[in-house]
Amino acid sequence: MTQAADSPNRTNAASGLRFLTELIGWTATPWALHRVDWAVATTALVLLIGLPAVVGTPGDRPFDPPVAIPGAAMLLLVLLEVAAAAVAPWFAWPTWAAVVATALAATSVVLEQPRWRWLSRH
């Protein structure tokens, strides 16, 4: 099993911005989807928060995930989180807030590249 220290998932700037991006996705996605149906909004929230809490690539976090998945699968989950944070605010929030959220998501993508390369190899 890979040691947690092997992952470049330890930089404060990238980790902090990733968490902020996830928070935006967790907030804006159900807010935007509640217009469709409350069950759809709830399902999206459960997927965006619950799935990453249960699954993960060993060595990517300081703890082992309950369900181990390959890095490529985790990368797809990360892309889903970033997409939610970049797109949902445009349907839920004022334009200025959507612009800020999209800029934060884009910056997160840039700062996360070392982690994404690591995930693609594990």
Backbone as JSON Lines, residues from 0, in Angstrom:
{"i":0,"aa":"M","n":[0.84,-1.17,0.0],"ca":[0.0,0.0,0.0],"c":[0.89,1.24,0.0]}
{"i":1,"aa":"T","n":[0.48,2.27,-0.71],"ca":[1.23,3.5,-0.81],"c":[1.1,4.31,0.48]}
{"i":2,"aa":"Q","n":[2.18,4.91,0.9],"ca":[2.15,5.74,2.09],"c":[1.51,7.09,1.77]}
{"i":3,"aa":"A","n":[0.81,7.67,2.74],"ca":[0.14,8.95,2.54],"c":[1.13,10.05,2.18]}
{"i":4,"aa":"A","n":[2.35,9.96,2.68],"ca":[3.34,11.0,2.41],"c":[3.75,11.02,0.94]}
{"i":5,"aa":"D","n":[3.45,9.95,0.2],"ca":[3.8,9.91,-1.21],"c":[2.97,10.88,-2.05]}
{"i":6,"aa":"S","n":[1.77,11.19,-1.6],"ca":[0.88,12.05,-2.36],"c":[1.29,13.52,-2.22]}
{"i":7,"aa":"P","n":[1.24,14.27,-3.32],"ca":[1.51,15.71,-3.23],"c":[0.27,16.45,-2.74]}
{"i":8,"aa":"N","n":[-0.61,15.75,-2.07],"ca":[-1.87,16.3,-1.58],"c":[-1.68,16.96,-0.22]}
{"i":9,"aa":"R","n":[-0.54,17.57,0.01],"ca":[-0.27,18.13,1.33],"c":[0.0,19.63,1.31]}
{"i":10,"aa":"T","n":[0.01,20.25,0.16],"ca":[0.3,21.68,0.13],"c":[-0.9,22.46,0.63]}
{"i":11,"aa":"N","n":[-0.65,23.42,1.47],"ca":[-1.74,24.18,2.07],"c":[-2.57,24.95,1.06]}
{"i":12,"aa":"A","n":[-1.92,25.61,0.11],"ca":[-2.66,26.42,-0.86],"c":[-3.59,25.54,-1.71]}
{"i":13,"aa":"A","n":[-3.07,24.47,-2.25],"ca":[-3.88,23.61,-3.11],"c":[-4.99,22.92,-2.31]}
{"i":14,"aa":"S","n":[-4.67,22.41,-1.14],"ca":[-5.68,21.73,-0.31],"c":[-6.76,22.69,0.15]}
{"i":15,"aa":"G","n":[-6.36,23.87,0.57],"ca":[-7.33,24.86,1.02],"c":[-8.26,25.32,-0.09]}
{"i":16,"aa":"L","n":[-7.67,25.56,-1.25],"ca":[-8.49,25.99,-2.39],"c":[-9.38,24.86,-2.89]}
{"i":17,"aa":"R","n":[-8.88,23.63,-2.83],"ca":[-9.71,22.48,-3.21],"c":[-10.91,22.37,-2.28]}
{"i":18,"aa":"F","n":[-10.69,22.55,-0.98],"ca":[-11.79,22.48,-0.03],"c":[-12.81,23.6,-0.3]}
{"i":19,"aa":"L","n":[-12.33,24.81,-0.56],"ca":[-13.23,25.91,-0.88],"c":[-14.03,25.61,-2.16]}
{"i":20,"aa":"T","n":[-13.37,25.04,-3.15],"ca":[-14.05,24.67,-4.39],"c":[-15.11,23.62,-4.12]}
{"i":21,"aa":"E","n":[-14.77,22.61,-3.31],"ca":[-15.76,21.59,-2.96],"c":[-16.94,22.2,-2.23]}
{"i":22,"aa":"L","n":[-16.67,23.12,-1.32],"ca":[-17.73,23.78,-0.56],"c":[-18.67,24.54,-1.49]}
{"i":23,"aa":"I","n":[-18.12,25.2,-2.49],"ca":[-18.94,25.91,-3.47],"c":[-19.83,24.92,-4.22]}
{"i":24,"aa":"G","n":[-19.25,23.82,-4.66],"ca":[-20.04,22.81,-5.36],"c":[-21.12,22.22,-4.48]}
{"i":25,"aa":"W","n":[-20.78,21.95,-3.21],"ca":[-21.77,21.38,-2.28],"c":[-22.91,22.34,-2.02]}
{"i":26,"aa":"T","n":[-22.63,23.62,-2.07],"ca":[-23.66,24.63,-1.8],"c":[-24.47,24.98,-3.04]}
{"i":27,"aa":"A","n":[-23.78,25.28,-4.13],"ca":[-24.45,25.78,-5.33],"c":[-25.22,24.7,-6.08]}
{"i":28,"aa":"T","n":[-24.72,23.47,-6.08],"ca":[-25.38,22.42,-6.86],"c":[-26.79,22.12,-6.38]}
{"i":29,"aa":"P","n":[-27.0,21.83,-5.09],"ca":[-28.39,21.61,-4.67],"c":[-29.25,22.87,-4.78]}
{"i":30,"aa":"W","n":[-28.62,24.02,-4.6],"ca":[-29.34,25.29,-4.73],"c":[-29.86,25.43,-6.16]}
{"i":31,"aa":"A","n":[-29.03,25.09,-7.14],"ca":[-29.45,25.18,-8.54],"c":[-30.44,24.08,-8.9]}
{"i":32,"aa":"L","n":[-30.24,22.88,-8.37],"ca":[-31.09,21.74,-8.74],"c":[-32.42,21.68,-8.0]}
{"i":33,"aa":"H","n":[-32.59,22.45,-6.94],"ca":[-33.86,22.39,-6.22],"c":[-35.03,22.83,-7.1]}
{"i":34,"aa":"R","n":[-34.73,23.63,-8.13],"ca":[-35.77,24.06,-9.06],"c":[-36.29,22.9,-9.9]}
{"i":35,"aa":"V","n":[-35.43,21.91,-10.11],"ca":[-35.83,20.72,-10.87],"c":[-36.67,19.83,-9.97]}
{"i":36,"aa":"D","n":[-36.11,19.45,-8.83],"ca":[-36.81,18.58,-7.89],"c":[-35.96,18.5,-6.63]}
{"i":37,"aa":"W","n":[-36.59,18.51,-5.48],"ca":[-35.84,18.45,-4.24],"c":[-35.1,17.12,-4.1]}
{"i":38,"aa":"A","n":[-35.66,16.04,-4.67],"ca":[-34.99,14.73,-4.59],"c":[-33.71,14.73,-5.43]}
{"i":39,"aa":"V","n":[-33.75,15.39,-6.57],"ca":[-32.55,15.49,-7.43],"c":[-31.48,16.3,-6.7]}
{"i":40,"aa":"A","n":[-31.88,17.39,-6.07],"ca":[-30.93,18.22,-5.33],"c":[-30.31,17.45,-4.17]}
{"i":41,"aa":"T","n":[-31.14,16.69,-3.46],"ca":[-30.64,15.91,-2.33],"c":[-29.7,14.81,-2.81]}
{"i":42,"aa":"T","n":[-30.05,14.15,-3.9],"ca":[-29.19,13.1,-4.46],"c":[-27.84,13.67,-4.87]}
{"i":43,"aa":"A","n":[-27.86,14.83,-5.52],"ca":[-26.6,15.46,-5.93],"c":[-25.74,15.79,-4.72]}
{"i":44,"aa":"L","n":[-26.37,16.29,-3.67],"ca":[-25.62,16.63,-2.45],"c":[-25.03,15.39,-1.81]}
{"i":45,"aa":"V","n":[-25.79,14.32,-1.75],"ca":[-25.28,13.06,-1.19],"c":[-24.11,12.55,-2.01]}
{"i":46,"aa":"L","n":[-24.21,12.63,-3.34],"ca":[-23.11,12.17,-4.19],"c":[-21.86,13.05,-4.04]}
{"i":47,"aa":"L","n":[-22.05,14.36,-4.01],"ca":[-20.91,15.26,-3.94],"c":[-20.19,15.22,-2.59]}
{"i":48,"aa":"I","n":[-20.93,14.97,-1.52],"ca":[-20.3,14.92,-0.2],"c":[-20.03,13.49,0.24]}
{"i":49,"aa":"G","n":[-21.02,12.63,0.06],"ca":[-20.92,11.26,0.58],"c":[-19.95,10.38,-0.16]}
{"i":50,"aa":"L","n":[-19.97,10.46,-1.49],"ca":[-19.1,9.58,-2.27],"c":[-17.62,9.79,-1.97]}
{"i":51,"aa":"P","n":[-17.12,11.05,-1.97],"ca":[-15.7,11.24,-1.64],"c":[-15.37,10.89,-0.19]}
{"i":52,"aa":"A","n":[-16.36,10.9,0.68],"ca":[-16.11,10.53,2.08],"c":[-15.93,9.03,2.23]}
{"i":53,"aa":"V","n":[-16.51,8.27,1.31],"ca":[-16.47,6.8,1.42],"c":[-15.36,6.2,0.57]}
{"i":54,"aa":"V","n":[-15.14,6.74,-0.62],"ca":[-14.15,6.16,-1.52],"c":[-12.92,7.06,-1.61]}
{"i":55,"aa":"G","n":[-11.81,6.47,-1.97],"ca":[-10.58,7.23,-2.15],"c":[-9.44,6.34,-2.59]}
{"i":56,"aa":"T","n":[-8.39,6.97,-3.03],"ca":[-7.19,6.26,-3.44],"c":[-6.26,6.16,-2.24]}
{"i":57,"aa":"P","n":[-5.84,4.96,-1.87],"ca":[-4.92,4.83,-0.73],"c":[-3.65,5.66,-0.96]}
{"i":58,"aa":"G","n":[-3.26,6.39,0.06],"ca":[-2.1,7.25,-0.02],"c":[-2.4,8.68,-0.38]}
{"i":59,"aa":"D","n":[-3.62,8.96,-0.79],"ca":[-3.98,10.32,-1.19],"c":[-4.34,11.19,0.0]}
{"i":60,"aa":"R","n":[-4.77,10.57,1.06],"ca":[-5.16,11.3,2.27],"c":[-4.36,10.75,3.45]}
{"i":61,"aa":"P","n":[-4.39,11.43,4.58],"ca":[-3.64,10.93,5.74],"c":[-4.24,9.66,6.33]}
{"i":62,"aa":"F","n":[-5.41,9.27,5.89],"ca":[-6.07,8.06,6.39],"c":[-6.47,7.19,5.2]}
{"i":63,"aa":"D","n":[-6.62,5.91,5.45],"ca":[-7.07,5.02,4.38],"c":[-8.58,5.13,4.21]}
{"i":64,"aa":"P","n":[-9.05,5.2,2.98],"ca":[-10.49,5.31,2.75],"c":[-11.21,4.0,3.07]}
{"i":65,"aa":"P","n":[-12.48,4.06,3.44],"ca":[-13.24,2.82,3.67],"c":[-13.3,1.93,2.43]}
{"i":66,"aa":"V","n":[-13.41,2.56,1.25],"ca":[-13.45,1.82,-0.01],"c":[-12.36,2.37,-0.91]}
{"i":67,"aa":"A","n":[-11.4,1.51,-1.25],"ca":[-10.28,1.94,-2.09],"c":[-10.68,1.89,-3.56]}
{"i":68,"aa":"I","n":[-10.33,2.95,-4.28],"ca":[-10.55,3.0,-5.72],"c":[-9.25,3.44,-6.39]}
{"i":69,"aa":"P","n":[-9.09,3.1,-7.66],"ca":[-7.88,3.53,-8.37],"c":[-7.83,5.06,-8.49]}
{"i":70,"aa":"G","n":[-6.63,5.56,-8.68],"ca":[-6.45,7.0,-8.82],"c":[-7.23,7.6,-9.97]}
{"i":71,"aa":"A","n":[-7.35,6.86,-11.08],"ca":[-8.1,7.38,-12.23],"c":[-9.57,7.59,-11.87]}
{"i":72,"aa":"A","n":[-10.14,6.69,-11.09],"ca":[-11.53,6.84,-10.66],"c":[-11.66,8.03,-9.71]}
{"i":73,"aa":"M","n":[-10.69,8.21,-8.83],"ca":[-10.71,9.35,-7.92],"c":[-10.58,10.65,-8.71]}
{"i":74,"aa":"L","n":[-9.77,10.63,-9.74],"ca":[-9.6,11.81,-10.58],"c":[-10.93,12.19,-11.24]}
{"i":75,"aa":"L","n":[-11.69,11.21,-11.69],"ca":[-13.01,11.5,-12.27],"c":[-13.94,12.11,-11.23]}
{"i":76,"aa":"L","n":[-13.85,11.63,-10.01],"ca":[-14.67,12.19,-8.93],"c":[-14.25,13.63,-8.63]}
{"i":77,"aa":"V","n":[-12.97,13.9,-8.64],"ca":[-12.46,15.26,-8.43],"c":[-12.94,16.17,-9.55]}
{"i":78,"aa":"L","n":[-12.91,15.69,-10.78],"ca":[-13.4,16.48,-11.92],"c":[-14.88,16.8,-11.78]}
{"i":79,"aa":"L","n":[-15.65,15.84,-11.27],"ca":[-17.08,16.07,-11.03],"c":[-17.27,17.19,-10.0]}
{"i":80,"aa":"E","n":[-16.49,17.16,-8.94],"ca":[-16.57,18.19,-7.9],"c":[-16.23,19.58,-8.47]}
{"i":81,"aa":"V","n":[-15.16,19.64,-9.26],"ca":[-14.74,20.92,-9.84],"c":[-15.78,21.42,-10.83]}
{"i":82,"aa":"A","n":[-16.31,20.52,-11.64],"ca":[-17.35,20.92,-12.61],"c":[-18.58,21.46,-11.88]}
{"i":83,"aa":"A","n":[-18.97,20.8,-10.81],"ca":[-20.12,21.28,-10.03],"c":[-19.87,22.68,-9.49]}
{"i":84,"aa":"A","n":[-18.66,22.92,-9.01],"ca":[-18.32,24.23,-8.46],"c":[-18.22,25.31,-9.52]}
{"i":85,"aa":"A","n":[-17.88,24.92,-10.74],"ca":[-17.73,25.9,-11.82],"c":[-19.05,26.19,-12.53]}
{"i":86,"aa":"V","n":[-19.93,25.21,-12.62],"ca":[-21.16,25.36,-13.42],"c":[-22.38,25.75,-12.57]}
{"i":87,"aa":"A","n":[-22.58,25.08,-11.44],"ca":[-23.8,25.3,-10.65],"c":[-24.0,26.75,-10.21]}
{"i":88,"aa":"P","n":[-22.96,27.49,-9.83],"ca":[-23.19,28.87,-9.42],"c":[-23.85,29.74,-10.5]}
{"i":89,"aa":"W","n":[-23.65,29.41,-11.77],"ca":[-24.25,30.18,-12.85],"c":[-25.77,30.04,-12.86]}
{"i":90,"aa":"F","n":[-26.27,28.96,-12.28],"ca":[-27.71,28.72,-12.23],"c":[-28.32,29.08,-10.88]}
{"i":91,"aa":"A","n":[-27.48,29.35,-9.88],"ca":[-28.0,29.55,-8.54],"c":[-27.68,30.94,-7.96]}
{"i":92,"aa":"W","n":[-26.61,31.55,-8.38],"ca":[-26.13,32.76,-7.72],"c":[-26.07,33.93,-8.69]}
{"i":93,"aa":"P","n":[-25.87,35.13,-8.16],"ca":[-25.68,36.29,-9.04],"c":[-24.43,36.12,-9.91]}
{"i":94,"aa":"T","n":[-24.39,36.84,-11.0],"ca":[-23.28,36.7,-11.95],"c":[-21.93,36.94,-11.3]}
{"i":95,"aa":"W","n":[-21.8,37.96,-10.47],"ca":[-20.51,38.25,-9.86],"c":[-20.02,37.07,-9.02]}
{"i":96,"aa":"A","n":[-20.94,36.4,-8.31],"ca":[-20.56,35.26,-7.48],"c":[-20.19,34.06,-8.34]}
{"i":97,"aa":"A","n":[-20.89,33.89,-9.46],"ca":[-20.57,32.79,-10.37],"c":[-19.19,33.0,-11.0]}
{"i":98,"aa":"V","n":[-18.87,34.24,-11.32],"ca":[-17.54,34.54,-11.89],"c":[-16.46,34.2,-10.87]}
{"i":99,"aa":"V","n":[-16.65,34.61,-9.62],"ca":[-15.67,34.32,-8.57],"c":[-15.55,32.81,-8.37]}
{"i":100,"aa":"A","n":[-16.67,32.1,-8.32],"ca":[-16.64,30.64,-8.11],"c":[-15.92,29.94,-9.26]}
{"i":101,"aa":"T","n":[-16.19,30.36,-10.48],"ca":[-15.53,29.74,-11.63],"c":[-14.04,30.03,-11.63]}
{"i":102,"aa":"A","n":[-13.66,31.25,-11.26],"ca":[-12.23,31.59,-11.17],"c":[-11.54,30.76,-10.09]}
{"i":103,"aa":"L","n":[-12.19,30.57,-8.95],"ca":[-11.62,29.73,-7.9],"c":[-11.48,28.28,-8.35]}
{"i":104,"aa":"A","n":[-12.49,27.77,-9.05],"ca":[-12.41,26.39,-9.56],"c":[-11.26,26.25,-10.57]}
{"i":105,"aa":"A","n":[-11.11,27.23,-11.44],"ca":[-10.03,27.19,-12.43],"c":[-8.66,27.25,-11.75]}
{"i":106,"aa":"T","n":[-8.53,28.09,-10.73],"ca":[-7.27,28.17,-9.99],"c":[-6.98,26.86,-9.27]}
{"i":107,"aa":"S","n":[-8.03,26.25,-8.74],"ca":[-7.87,24.95,-8.08],"c":[-7.35,23.9,-9.07]}
{"i":108,"aa":"V","n":[-7.86,23.92,-10.28],"ca":[-7.4,22.98,-11.31],"c":[-5.91,23.14,-11.55]}
{"i":109,"aa":"V","n":[-5.45,24.38,-11.63],"ca":[-4.03,24.65,-11.88],"c":[-3.18,24.16,-10.7]}
{"i":110,"aa":"L","n":[-3.59,24.5,-9.48],"ca":[-2.8,24.13,-8.3],"c":[-2.84,22.63,-8.0]}
{"i":111,"aa":"E","n":[-3.86,21.95,-8.47],"ca":[-4.01,20.52,-8.19],"c":[-3.26,19.62,-9.18]}
{"i":112,"aa":"Q","n":[-2.59,20.18,-10.16],"ca":[-1.94,19.36,-11.18],"c":[-0.96,18.32,-10.62]}
{"i":113,"aa":"P","n":[-0.12,18.66,-9.64],"ca":[0.75,17.61,-9.09],"c":[-0.05,16.44,-8.49]}
{"i":114,"aa":"R","n":[-1.11,16.73,-7.78],"ca":[-1.95,15.66,-7.21],"c":[-2.61,14.86,-8.33]}
{"i":115,"aa":"W","n":[-3.1,15.54,-9.35],"ca":[-3.78,14.84,-10.45],"c":[-2.81,13.91,-11.17]}
{"i":116,"aa":"R","n":[-1.56,14.36,-11.36],"ca":[-0.55,13.48,-11.98],"c":[-0.3,12.27,-11.08]}
{"i":117,"aa":"W","n":[-0.23,12.5,-9.77],"ca":[-0.03,11.4,-8.83],"c":[-1.2,10.43,-8.89]}
{"i":118,"aa":"L","n":[-2.42,10.96,-8.9],"ca":[-3.6,10.08,-8.98],"c":[-3.61,9.28,-10.27]}
{"i":119,"aa":"S","n":[-3.2,9.88,-11.36],"ca":[-3.22,9.16,-12.64],"c":[-2.23,7.99,-12.66]}
{"i":120,"aa":"R","n":[-1.24,8.0,-11.77],"ca":[-0.26,6.91,-11.72],"c":[-0.6,5.88,-10.65]}
{"i":121,"aa":"H","n":[-1.63,6.09,-9.85],"ca":[-1.91,5.17,-8.74],"c":[-3.29,4.55,-8.85]}
